[in-house]
Amino acid sequence: MITLTERAATHVSGFLAKRGKGVGLRLGVRTSGCSGMAYKLEYADAVSPDDLTFESHGVKVVVDPKSLAYLDGTELDFTREGLNEGFKFNNPNVKDQCGCGESFNV
């Protein structure tokens, strides 16, 4: 299961409304970085038959089956710290991550 905090859902909903299309947010992982894997985040314009969908605060999160093994239980938040803002992944599967926070391993 993948969940969004209310703050993250509000942020995504606003961007989907401005964009004028899309069914939700697509979350996945890709091989990258010094720790092995990185998060992939983009708008979902369609849901394929193999995709899994989860809904939090009215926003759909679409995940492919291979990525779910690394993301199951993740909560996605949207945070602001000083001048920086962005999504924060609270992933219980992460065993280690690089110093810059761009990649992780499980």
XYZ file of C-alpha atoms in Angstrom:
106
model
C 0.000 0.000 0.000
C 1.173 3.523 -0.828
C -0.296 6.551 0.946
C -0.116 10.324 0.613
C -0.303 12.744 3.485
C -3.033 15.354 3.216
C -0.378 17.972 2.373
C 1.016 15.855 -0.479
C -2.457 15.091 -1.827
C -3.373 18.780 -1.830
C -0.161 19.626 -3.696
C -0.716 16.911 -6.320
C -4.396 17.819 -6.759
C -3.474 21.442 -7.409
C -0.914 20.513 -10.055
C -3.280 18.045 -11.750
C -5.952 20.761 -11.901
C -3.505 23.280 -13.423
C -2.286 20.656 -15.878
C -5.848 19.917 -16.966
C -5.353 16.176 -17.425
C -4.139 13.074 -15.629
C -5.587 10.374 -13.422
C -3.111 10.759 -10.579
C 0.510 10.350 -9.625
C 2.778 7.547 -10.879
C 5.402 6.371 -8.395
C 8.177 3.924 -9.225
C 11.842 3.107 -8.769
C 14.734 2.950 -11.204
C 18.324 1.784 -10.966
C 20.443 4.853 -10.309
C 22.704 6.699 -7.912
C 25.430 5.570 -5.579
C 23.118 3.427 -3.416
C 21.432 1.537 -6.227
C 17.860 2.841 -6.630
C 16.122 6.168 -7.030
C 12.487 7.201 -6.873
C 10.659 8.016 -10.099
C 7.715 10.395 -9.803
C 5.523 11.630 -12.657
C 1.925 12.319 -13.611
C -0.149 9.300 -14.582
C -2.238 9.931 -17.678
C -3.416 6.327 -17.893
C -3.451 3.139 -15.850
C -2.266 -0.056 -17.521
C -3.868 -3.416 -16.650
C -0.824 -4.508 -14.610
C -0.643 -1.310 -12.533
C -1.809 -1.183 -8.945
C -3.698 1.888 -7.746
C -4.064 3.312 -4.273
C -6.064 6.353 -3.231
C -5.313 8.843 -0.464
C -7.277 12.007 0.226
C -8.908 11.790 -3.208
C -5.667 11.357 -5.199
C -4.765 8.147 -7.030
C -1.243 6.769 -6.808
C -0.322 4.370 -9.626
C 2.506 1.849 -9.136
C 3.862 -0.872 -11.409
C 4.141 -4.348 -9.809
C 7.974 -4.469 -9.886
C 8.282 -1.144 -8.052
C 5.721 -2.104 -5.408
C 8.152 -4.630 -3.922
C 10.444 -1.691 -3.013
C 7.718 0.833 -2.192
C 5.106 -1.129 -0.231
C 4.221 0.773 2.928
C 5.642 4.087 1.700
C 4.050 7.348 2.771
C 4.657 10.322 0.490
C 4.681 13.743 2.147
C 5.216 17.250 0.789
C 7.476 19.358 2.981
C 8.839 22.887 3.100
C 12.091 23.549 4.899
C 13.298 27.111 4.585
C 13.481 27.933 0.881
C 13.341 24.270 -0.153
C 10.185 22.326 -0.822
C 9.545 18.902 -2.232
C 8.297 15.392 -1.732
C 9.640 13.321 1.138
C 9.482 9.528 0.928
C 8.884 7.732 4.226
C 9.754 4.245 3.000
C 9.989 1.500 5.661
C 11.893 -0.771 3.226
C 14.979 1.450 2.964
C 18.022 -0.082 4.645
C 20.537 2.582 3.585
C 20.652 5.739 1.486
C 23.344 7.946 0.042
C 24.412 11.116 1.806
C 22.608 13.400 -0.640
C 19.345 11.455 -0.268
C 18.960 10.863 -4.006
C 19.264 7.073 -3.937
C 18.634 4.170 -1.585
C 18.884 0.402 -1.242
C 16.690 -2.227 0.374
